[in-house]
Short mmCIF file of N, CA and C in Angstrom, two decimals:
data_model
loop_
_atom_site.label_atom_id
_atom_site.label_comp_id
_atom_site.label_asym_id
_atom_site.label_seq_id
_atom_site.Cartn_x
_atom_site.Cartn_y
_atom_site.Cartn_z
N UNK A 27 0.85 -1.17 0.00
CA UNK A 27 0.00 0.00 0.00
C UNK A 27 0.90 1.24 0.00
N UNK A 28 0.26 2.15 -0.68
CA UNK A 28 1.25 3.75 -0.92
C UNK A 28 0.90 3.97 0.20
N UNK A 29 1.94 4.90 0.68
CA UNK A 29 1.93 5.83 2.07
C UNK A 29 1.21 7.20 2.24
N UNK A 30 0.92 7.54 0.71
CA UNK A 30 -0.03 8.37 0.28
C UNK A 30 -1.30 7.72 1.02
N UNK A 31 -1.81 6.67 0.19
CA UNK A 31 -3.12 5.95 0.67
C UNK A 31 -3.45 5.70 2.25
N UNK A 32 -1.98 5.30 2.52
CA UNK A 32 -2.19 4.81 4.00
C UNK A 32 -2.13 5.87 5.04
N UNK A 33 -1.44 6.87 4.80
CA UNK A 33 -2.06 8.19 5.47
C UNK A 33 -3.45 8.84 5.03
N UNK A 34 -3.74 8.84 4.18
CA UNK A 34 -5.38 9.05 4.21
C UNK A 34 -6.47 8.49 4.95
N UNK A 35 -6.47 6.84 5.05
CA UNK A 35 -7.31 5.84 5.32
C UNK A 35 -6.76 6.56 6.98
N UNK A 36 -5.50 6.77 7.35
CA UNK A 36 -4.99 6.87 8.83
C UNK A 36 -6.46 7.86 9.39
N UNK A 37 -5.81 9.14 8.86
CA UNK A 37 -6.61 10.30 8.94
C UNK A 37 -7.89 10.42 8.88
N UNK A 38 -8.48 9.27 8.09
CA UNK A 38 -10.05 9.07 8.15
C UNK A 38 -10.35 8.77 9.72
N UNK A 39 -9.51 7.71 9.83
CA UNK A 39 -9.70 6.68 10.78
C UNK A 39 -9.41 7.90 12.50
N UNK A 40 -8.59 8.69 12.32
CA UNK A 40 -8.04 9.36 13.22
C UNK A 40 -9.28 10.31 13.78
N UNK A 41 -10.30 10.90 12.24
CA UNK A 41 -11.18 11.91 12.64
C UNK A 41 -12.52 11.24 13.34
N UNK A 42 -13.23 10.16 12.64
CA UNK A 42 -14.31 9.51 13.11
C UNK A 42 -14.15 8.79 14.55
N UNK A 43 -12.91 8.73 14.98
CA UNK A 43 -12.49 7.82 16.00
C UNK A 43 -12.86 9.11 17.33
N UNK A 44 -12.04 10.03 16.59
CA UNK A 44 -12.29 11.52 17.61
C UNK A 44 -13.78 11.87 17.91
N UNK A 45 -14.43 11.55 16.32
CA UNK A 45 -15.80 11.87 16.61
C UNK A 45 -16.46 11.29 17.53
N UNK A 46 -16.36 9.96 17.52
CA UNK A 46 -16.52 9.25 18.44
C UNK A 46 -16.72 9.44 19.94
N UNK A 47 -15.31 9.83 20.24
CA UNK A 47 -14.69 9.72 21.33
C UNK A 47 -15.72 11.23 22.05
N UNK A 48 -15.59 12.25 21.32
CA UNK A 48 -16.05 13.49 21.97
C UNK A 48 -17.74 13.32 22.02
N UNK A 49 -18.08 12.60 21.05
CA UNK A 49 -19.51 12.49 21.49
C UNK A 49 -19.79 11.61 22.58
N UNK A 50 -18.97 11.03 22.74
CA UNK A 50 -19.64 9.67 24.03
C UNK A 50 -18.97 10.72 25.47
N UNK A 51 -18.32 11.43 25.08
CA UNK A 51 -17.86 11.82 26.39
C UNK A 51 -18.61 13.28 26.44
N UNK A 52 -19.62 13.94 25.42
CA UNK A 52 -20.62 15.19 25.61
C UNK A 52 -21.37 14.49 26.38
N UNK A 53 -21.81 13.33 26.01
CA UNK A 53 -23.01 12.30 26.36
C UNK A 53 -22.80 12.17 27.93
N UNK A 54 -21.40 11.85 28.11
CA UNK A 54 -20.90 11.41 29.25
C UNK A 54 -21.18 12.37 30.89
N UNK A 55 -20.88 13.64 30.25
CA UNK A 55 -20.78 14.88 30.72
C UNK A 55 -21.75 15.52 31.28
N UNK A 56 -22.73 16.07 29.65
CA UNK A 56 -23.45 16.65 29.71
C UNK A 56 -25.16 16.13 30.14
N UNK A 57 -25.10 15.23 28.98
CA UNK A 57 -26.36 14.73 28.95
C UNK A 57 -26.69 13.87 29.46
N UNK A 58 -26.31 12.77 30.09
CA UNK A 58 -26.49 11.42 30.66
C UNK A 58 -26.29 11.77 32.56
N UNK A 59 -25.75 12.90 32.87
CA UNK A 59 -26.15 13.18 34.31
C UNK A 59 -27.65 13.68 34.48
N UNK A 60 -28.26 14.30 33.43
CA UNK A 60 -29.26 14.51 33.49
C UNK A 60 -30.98 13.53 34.21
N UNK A 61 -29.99 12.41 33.41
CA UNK A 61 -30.83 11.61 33.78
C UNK A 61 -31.03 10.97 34.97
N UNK A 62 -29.99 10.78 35.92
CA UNK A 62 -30.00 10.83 37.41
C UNK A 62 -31.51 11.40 37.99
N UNK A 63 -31.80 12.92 37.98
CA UNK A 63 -32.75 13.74 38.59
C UNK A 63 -33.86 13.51 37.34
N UNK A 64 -34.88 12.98 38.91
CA UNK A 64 -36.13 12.73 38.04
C UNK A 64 -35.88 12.02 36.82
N UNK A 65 -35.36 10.38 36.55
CA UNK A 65 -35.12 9.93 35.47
C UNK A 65 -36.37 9.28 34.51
N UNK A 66 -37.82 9.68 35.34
CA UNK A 66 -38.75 9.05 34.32
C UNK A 66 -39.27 10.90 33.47
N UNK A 67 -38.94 11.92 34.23
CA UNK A 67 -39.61 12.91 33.50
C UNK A 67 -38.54 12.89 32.37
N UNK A 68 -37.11 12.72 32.89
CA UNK A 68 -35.76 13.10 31.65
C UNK A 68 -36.06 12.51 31.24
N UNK A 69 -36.08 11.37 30.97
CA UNK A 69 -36.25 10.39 29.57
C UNK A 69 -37.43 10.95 28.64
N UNK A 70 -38.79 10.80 28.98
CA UNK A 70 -39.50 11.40 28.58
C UNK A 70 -39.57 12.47 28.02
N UNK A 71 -38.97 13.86 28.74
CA UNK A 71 -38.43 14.85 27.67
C UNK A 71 -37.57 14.24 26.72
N UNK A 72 -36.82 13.81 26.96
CA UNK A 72 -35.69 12.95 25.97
C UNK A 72 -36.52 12.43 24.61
N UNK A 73 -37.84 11.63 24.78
CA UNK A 73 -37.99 10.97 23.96
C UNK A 73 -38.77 12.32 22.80
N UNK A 74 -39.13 12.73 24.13
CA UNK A 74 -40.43 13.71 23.23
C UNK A 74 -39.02 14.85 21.99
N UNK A 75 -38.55 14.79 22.72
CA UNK A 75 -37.40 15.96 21.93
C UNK A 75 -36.55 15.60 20.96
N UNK A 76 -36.42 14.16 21.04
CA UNK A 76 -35.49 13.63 19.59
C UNK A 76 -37.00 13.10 18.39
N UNK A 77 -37.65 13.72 17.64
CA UNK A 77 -38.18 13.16 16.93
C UNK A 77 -38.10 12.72 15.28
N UNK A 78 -37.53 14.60 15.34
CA UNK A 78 -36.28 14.35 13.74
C UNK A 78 -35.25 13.22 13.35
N UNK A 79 -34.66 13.82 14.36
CA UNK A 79 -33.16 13.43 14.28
C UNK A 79 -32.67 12.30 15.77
N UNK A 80 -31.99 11.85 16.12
CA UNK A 80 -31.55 11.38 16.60
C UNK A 80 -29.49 10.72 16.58
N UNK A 81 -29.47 10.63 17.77
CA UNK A 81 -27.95 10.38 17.77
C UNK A 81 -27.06 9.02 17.29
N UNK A 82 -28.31 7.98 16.60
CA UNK A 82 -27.61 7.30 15.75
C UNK A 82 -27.15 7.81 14.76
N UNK A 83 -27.78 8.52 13.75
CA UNK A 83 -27.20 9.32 12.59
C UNK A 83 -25.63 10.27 13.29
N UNK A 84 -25.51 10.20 14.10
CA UNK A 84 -24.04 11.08 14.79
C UNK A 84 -22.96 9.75 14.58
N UNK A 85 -23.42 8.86 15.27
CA UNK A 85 -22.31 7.13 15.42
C UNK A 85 -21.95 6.65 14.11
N UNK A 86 -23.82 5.98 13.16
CA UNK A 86 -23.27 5.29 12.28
C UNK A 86 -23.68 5.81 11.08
N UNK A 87 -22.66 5.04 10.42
CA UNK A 87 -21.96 3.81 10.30
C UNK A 87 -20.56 4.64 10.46
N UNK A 88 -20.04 5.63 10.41
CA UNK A 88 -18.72 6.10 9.71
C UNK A 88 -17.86 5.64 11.06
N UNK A 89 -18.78 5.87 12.32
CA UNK A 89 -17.05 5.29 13.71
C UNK A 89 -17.35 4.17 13.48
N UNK A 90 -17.79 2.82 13.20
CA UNK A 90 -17.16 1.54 13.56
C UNK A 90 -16.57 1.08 11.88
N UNK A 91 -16.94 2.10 10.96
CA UNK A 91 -16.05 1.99 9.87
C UNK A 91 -14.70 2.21 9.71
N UNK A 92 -14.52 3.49 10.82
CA UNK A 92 -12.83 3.57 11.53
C UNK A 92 -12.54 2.56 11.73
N UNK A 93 -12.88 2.08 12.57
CA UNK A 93 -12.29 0.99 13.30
C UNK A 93 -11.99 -0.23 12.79
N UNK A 94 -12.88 -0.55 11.41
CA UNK A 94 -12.44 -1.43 10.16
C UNK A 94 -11.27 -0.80 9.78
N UNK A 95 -11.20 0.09 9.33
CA UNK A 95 -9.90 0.72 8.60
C UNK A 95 -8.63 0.62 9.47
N UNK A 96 -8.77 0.85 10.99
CA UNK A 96 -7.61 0.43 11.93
C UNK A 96 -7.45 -0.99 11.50
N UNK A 97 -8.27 -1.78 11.78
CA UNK A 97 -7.70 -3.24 11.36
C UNK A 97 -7.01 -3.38 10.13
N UNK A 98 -7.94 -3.06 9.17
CA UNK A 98 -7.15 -3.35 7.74
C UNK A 98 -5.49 -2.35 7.72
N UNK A 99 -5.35 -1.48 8.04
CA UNK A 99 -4.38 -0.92 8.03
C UNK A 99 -3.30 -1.37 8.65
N UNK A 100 -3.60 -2.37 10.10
CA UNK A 100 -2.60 -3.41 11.01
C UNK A 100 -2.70 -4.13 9.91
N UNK A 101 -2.88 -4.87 9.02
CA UNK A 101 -3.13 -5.97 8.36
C UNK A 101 -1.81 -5.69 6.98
N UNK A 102 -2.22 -3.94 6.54
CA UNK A 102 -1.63 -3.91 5.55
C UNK A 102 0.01 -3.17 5.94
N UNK A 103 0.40 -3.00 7.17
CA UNK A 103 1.38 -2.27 7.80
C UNK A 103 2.82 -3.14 7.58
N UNK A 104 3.84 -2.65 7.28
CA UNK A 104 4.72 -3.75 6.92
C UNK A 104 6.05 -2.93 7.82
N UNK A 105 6.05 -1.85 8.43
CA UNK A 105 6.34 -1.29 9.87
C UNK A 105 6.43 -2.31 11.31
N UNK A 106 7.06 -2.39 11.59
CA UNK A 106 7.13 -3.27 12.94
C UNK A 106 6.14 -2.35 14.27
N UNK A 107 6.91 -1.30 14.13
CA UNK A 107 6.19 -0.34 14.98
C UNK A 107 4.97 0.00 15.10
N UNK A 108 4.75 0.39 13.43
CA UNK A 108 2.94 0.79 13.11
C UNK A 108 2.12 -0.24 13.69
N UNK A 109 2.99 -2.01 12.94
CA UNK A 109 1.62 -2.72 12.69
C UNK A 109 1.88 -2.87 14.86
N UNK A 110 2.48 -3.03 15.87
CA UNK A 110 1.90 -3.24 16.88
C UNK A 110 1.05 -2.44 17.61
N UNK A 111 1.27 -0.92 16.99
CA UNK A 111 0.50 -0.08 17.58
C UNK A 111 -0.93 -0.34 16.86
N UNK A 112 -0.94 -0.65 15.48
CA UNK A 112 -2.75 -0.68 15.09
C UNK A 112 -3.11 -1.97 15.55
N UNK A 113 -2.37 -3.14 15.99
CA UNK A 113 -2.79 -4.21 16.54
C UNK A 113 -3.84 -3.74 17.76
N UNK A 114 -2.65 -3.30 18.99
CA UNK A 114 -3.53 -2.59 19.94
C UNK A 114 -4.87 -1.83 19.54
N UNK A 115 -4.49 -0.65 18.69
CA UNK A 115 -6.04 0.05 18.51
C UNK A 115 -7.06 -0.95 17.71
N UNK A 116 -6.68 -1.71 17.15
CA UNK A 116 -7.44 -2.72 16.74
C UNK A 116 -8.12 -3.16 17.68
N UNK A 117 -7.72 -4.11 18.83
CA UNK A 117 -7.86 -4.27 20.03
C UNK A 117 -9.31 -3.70 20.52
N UNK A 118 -8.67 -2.73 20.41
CA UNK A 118 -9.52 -1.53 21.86
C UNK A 118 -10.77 -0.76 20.68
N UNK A 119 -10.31 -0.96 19.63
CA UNK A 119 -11.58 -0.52 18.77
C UNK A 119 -12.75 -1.63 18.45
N UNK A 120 -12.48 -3.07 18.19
CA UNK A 120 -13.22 -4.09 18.42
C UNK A 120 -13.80 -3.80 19.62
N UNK A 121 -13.42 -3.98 20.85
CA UNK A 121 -13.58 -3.72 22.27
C UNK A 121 -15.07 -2.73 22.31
N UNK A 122 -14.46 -1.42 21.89
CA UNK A 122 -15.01 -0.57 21.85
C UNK A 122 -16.71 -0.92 21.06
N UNK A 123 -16.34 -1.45 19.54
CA UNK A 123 -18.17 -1.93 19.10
C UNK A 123 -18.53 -2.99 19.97
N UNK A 124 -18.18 -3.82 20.44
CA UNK A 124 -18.91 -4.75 21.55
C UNK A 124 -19.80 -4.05 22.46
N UNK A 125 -18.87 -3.25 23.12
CA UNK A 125 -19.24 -2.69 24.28
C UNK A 125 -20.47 -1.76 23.89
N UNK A 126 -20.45 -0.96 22.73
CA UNK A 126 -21.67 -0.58 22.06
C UNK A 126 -22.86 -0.80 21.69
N UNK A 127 -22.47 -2.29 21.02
CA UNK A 127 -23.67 -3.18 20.61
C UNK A 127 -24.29 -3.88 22.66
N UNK A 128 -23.54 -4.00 23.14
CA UNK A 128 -24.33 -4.05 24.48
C UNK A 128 -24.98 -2.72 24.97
N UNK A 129 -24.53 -1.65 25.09
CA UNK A 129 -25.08 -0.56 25.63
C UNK A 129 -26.46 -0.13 24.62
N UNK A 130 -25.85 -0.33 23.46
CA UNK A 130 -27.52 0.17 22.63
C UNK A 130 -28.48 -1.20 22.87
N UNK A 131 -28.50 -2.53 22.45
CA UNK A 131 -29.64 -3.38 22.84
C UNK A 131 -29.85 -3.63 24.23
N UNK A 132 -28.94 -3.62 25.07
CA UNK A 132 -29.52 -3.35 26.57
C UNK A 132 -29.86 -2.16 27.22
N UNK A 133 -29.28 -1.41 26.84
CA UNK A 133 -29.73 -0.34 27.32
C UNK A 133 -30.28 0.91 27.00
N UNK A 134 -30.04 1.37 25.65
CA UNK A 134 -30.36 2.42 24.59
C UNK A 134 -31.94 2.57 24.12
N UNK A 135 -32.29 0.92 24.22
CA UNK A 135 -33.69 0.31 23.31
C UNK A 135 -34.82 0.24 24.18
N UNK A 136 -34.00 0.43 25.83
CA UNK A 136 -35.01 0.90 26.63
C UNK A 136 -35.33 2.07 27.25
N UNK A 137 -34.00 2.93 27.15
CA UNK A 137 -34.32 4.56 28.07
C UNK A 137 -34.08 5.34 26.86
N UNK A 138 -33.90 5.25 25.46
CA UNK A 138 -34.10 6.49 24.67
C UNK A 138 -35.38 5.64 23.73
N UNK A 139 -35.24 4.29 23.46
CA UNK A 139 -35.82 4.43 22.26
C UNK A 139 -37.58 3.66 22.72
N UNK A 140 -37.55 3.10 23.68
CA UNK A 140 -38.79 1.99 24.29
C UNK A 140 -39.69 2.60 24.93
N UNK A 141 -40.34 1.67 25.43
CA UNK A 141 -42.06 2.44 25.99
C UNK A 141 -41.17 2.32 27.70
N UNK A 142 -41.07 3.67 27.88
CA UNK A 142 -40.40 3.92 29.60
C UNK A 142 -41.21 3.85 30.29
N UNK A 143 -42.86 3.24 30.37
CA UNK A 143 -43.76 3.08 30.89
C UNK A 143 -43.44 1.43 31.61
N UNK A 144 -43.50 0.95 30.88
CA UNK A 144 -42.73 -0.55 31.14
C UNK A 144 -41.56 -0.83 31.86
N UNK A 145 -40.74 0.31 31.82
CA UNK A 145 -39.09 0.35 32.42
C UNK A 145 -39.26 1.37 33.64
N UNK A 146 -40.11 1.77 34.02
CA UNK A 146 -40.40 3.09 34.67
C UNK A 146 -39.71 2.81 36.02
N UNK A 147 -39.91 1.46 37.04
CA UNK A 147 -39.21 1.66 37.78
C UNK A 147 -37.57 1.31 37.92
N UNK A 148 -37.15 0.98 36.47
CA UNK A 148 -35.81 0.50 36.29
C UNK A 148 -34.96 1.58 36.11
N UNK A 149 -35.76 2.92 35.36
CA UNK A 149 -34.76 3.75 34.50
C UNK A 149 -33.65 4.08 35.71
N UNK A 150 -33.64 4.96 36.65
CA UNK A 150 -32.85 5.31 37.53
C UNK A 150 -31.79 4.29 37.28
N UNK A 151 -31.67 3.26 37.48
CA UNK A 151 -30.83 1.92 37.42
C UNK A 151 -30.46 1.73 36.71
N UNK A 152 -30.61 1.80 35.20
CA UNK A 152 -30.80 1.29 34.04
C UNK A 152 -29.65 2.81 33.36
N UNK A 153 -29.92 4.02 33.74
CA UNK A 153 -29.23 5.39 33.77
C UNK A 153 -27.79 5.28 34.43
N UNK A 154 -27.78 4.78 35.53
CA UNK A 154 -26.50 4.59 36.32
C UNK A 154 -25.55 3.77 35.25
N UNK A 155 -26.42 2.12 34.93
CA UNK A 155 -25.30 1.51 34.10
C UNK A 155 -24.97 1.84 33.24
N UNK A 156 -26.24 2.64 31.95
CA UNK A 156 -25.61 3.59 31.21
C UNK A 156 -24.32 3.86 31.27
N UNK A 157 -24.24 4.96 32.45
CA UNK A 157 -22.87 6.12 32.50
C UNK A 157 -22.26 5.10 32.81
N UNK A 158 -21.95 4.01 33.59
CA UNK A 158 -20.72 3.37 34.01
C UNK A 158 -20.25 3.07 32.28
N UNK A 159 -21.13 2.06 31.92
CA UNK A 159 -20.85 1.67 30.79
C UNK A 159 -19.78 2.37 29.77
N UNK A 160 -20.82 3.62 29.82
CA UNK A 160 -20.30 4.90 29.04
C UNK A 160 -18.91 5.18 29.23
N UNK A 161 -18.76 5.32 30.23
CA UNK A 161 -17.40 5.82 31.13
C UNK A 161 -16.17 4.41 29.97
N UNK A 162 -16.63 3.18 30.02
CA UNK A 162 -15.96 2.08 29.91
C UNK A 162 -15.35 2.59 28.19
N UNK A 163 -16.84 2.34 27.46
CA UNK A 163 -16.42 2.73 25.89
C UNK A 163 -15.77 3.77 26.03
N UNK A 164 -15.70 4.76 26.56
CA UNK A 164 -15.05 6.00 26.48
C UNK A 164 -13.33 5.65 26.92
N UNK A 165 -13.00 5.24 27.77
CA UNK A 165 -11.98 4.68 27.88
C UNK A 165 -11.31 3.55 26.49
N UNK A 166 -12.12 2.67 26.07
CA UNK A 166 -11.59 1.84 25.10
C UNK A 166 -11.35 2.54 23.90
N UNK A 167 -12.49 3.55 23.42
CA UNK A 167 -12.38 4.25 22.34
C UNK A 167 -10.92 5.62 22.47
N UNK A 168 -11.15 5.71 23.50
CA UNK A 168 -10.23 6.82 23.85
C UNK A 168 -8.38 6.28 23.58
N UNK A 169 -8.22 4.80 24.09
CA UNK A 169 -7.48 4.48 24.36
C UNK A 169 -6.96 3.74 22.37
N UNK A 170 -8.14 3.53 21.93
CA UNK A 170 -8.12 3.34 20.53
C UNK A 170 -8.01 4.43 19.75
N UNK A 171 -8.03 5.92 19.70
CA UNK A 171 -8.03 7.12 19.40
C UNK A 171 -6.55 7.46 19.89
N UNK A 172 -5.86 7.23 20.95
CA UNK A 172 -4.39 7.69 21.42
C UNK A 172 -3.76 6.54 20.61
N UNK A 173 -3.62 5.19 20.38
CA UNK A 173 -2.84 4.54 19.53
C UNK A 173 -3.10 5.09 18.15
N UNK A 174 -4.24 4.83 17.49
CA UNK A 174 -3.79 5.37 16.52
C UNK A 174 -3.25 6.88 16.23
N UNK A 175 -3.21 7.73 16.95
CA UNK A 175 -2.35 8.67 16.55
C UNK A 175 -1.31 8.65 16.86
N UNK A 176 -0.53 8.05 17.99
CA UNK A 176 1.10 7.53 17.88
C UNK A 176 1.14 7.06 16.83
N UNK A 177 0.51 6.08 15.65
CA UNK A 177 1.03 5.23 14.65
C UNK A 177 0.97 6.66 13.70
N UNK A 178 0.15 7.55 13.39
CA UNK A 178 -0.10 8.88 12.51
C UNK A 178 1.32 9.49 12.86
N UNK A 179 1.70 9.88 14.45
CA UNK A 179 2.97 10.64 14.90
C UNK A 179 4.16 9.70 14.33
N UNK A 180 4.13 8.31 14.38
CA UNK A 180 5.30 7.55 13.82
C UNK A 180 5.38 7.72 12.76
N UNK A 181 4.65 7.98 12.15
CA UNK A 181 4.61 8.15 10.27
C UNK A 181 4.98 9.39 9.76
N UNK A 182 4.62 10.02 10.51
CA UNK A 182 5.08 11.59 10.06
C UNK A 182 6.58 11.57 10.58
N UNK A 183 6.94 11.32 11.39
CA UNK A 183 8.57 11.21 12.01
C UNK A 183 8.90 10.61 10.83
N UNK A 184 8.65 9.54 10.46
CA UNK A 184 9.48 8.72 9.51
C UNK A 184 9.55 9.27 8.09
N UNK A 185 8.16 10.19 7.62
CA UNK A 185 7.99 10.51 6.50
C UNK A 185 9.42 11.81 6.50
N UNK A 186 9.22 12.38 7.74
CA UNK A 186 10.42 13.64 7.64
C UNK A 186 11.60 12.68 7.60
N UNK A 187 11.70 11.78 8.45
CA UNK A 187 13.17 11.16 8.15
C UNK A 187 13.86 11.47 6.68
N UNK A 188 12.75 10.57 5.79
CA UNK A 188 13.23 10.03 4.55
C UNK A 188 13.47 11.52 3.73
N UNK A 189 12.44 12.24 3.93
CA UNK A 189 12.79 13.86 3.04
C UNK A 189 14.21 14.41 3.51
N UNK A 190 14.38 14.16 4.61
CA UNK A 190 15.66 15.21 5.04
C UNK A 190 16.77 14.09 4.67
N UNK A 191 16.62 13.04 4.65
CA UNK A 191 17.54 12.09 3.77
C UNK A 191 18.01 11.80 2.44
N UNK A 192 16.81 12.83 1.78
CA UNK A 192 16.74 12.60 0.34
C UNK A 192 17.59 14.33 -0.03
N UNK A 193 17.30 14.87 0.95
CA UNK A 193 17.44 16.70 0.91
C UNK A 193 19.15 16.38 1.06
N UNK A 194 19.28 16.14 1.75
CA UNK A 194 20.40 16.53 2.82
C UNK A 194 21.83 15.86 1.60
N UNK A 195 23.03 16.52 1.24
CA UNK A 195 23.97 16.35 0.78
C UNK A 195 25.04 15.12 1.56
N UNK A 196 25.10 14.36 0.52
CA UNK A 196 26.01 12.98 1.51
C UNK A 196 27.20 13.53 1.95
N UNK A 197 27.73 13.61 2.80
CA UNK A 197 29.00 13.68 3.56
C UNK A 197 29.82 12.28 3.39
N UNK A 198 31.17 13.12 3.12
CA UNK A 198 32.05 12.21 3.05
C UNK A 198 33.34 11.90 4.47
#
């Protein structure tokens, strides 16, 4: 693979990963303490207020498409260095959709998207594991977002290597 290509696919992979990362941790922050106080009226505003739009269209598909591209990129890395660092974010980016696909069918399908009439005395509970949860992907994704940009920082080191090698007059 050109290094052209493979810094692009990097950089894809570098921005959606970020996207990622800063939305689960607005979520983390902002919006998901909310739900603590009074968690059957929050939800309820919650539901009543996303009717357009909603925060799947924010996730997918483009972050766990990063996280394909981290793999394939460990796969296509012929770097000793790169490929152990995208191994890891590989790692922690798999990690990371697991932990997703649990938080949205256990938990997503009942306090944003389900009849909270049915869950009514769970939500409080159901809110807590949320954020723990949250807290967790945020860590894996986060920790998948810092490898791959050491492998982006190794590449650029190396890319200057070779220019100032190619620049630079041989000494005798």
């Amino acid at each position: 693979m050109q290094a052209k290509t493979f810094n692009h696919l990097l950089g894809f992979s570098l921005f959606f990963l970020a996207h990622w990362f800063f939305g689960n941790l607005y979520e983390e922050i902002v919006l998901a303490p909310n739900q603590l106080a009074n968690s059957y009226e929050a939800l309820k505003s919650w539901q009543g207020y996303f009717t357009v739009t909603n925060q799947i269209y924010y996730y997918v598909p483009l972050t766990q498409i990063a996280v394909f591209v981290v793999c394939f990129l460990y796969v296509k890395s012929s770097n000793k260095k790169e490929k152990c660092l995208l191994k890891k974010a590989s790692i922690f980016g798999l990690l990371s959709i697991l932990i997703t696909a649990l938080i949205v069918t256990q938990l997503n399908l009942k306090l944003f998207f389900g009849d909270i009439e049915k869950y009514k005395e769970q939500i409080y509970n159901l809110s807590v594991i949320w954020l723990i949860g949250n807290a967790i992907r945020l860590y894996l994704v986060g920790t998948c977002l810092y490898l791959t940009f050491k492998t982006y920082i190794l590449g650029q080191k190396t890319m200057i290597q070779i220019t100032t090698t190619k620049l630079l007059p041989k000494q005798d």
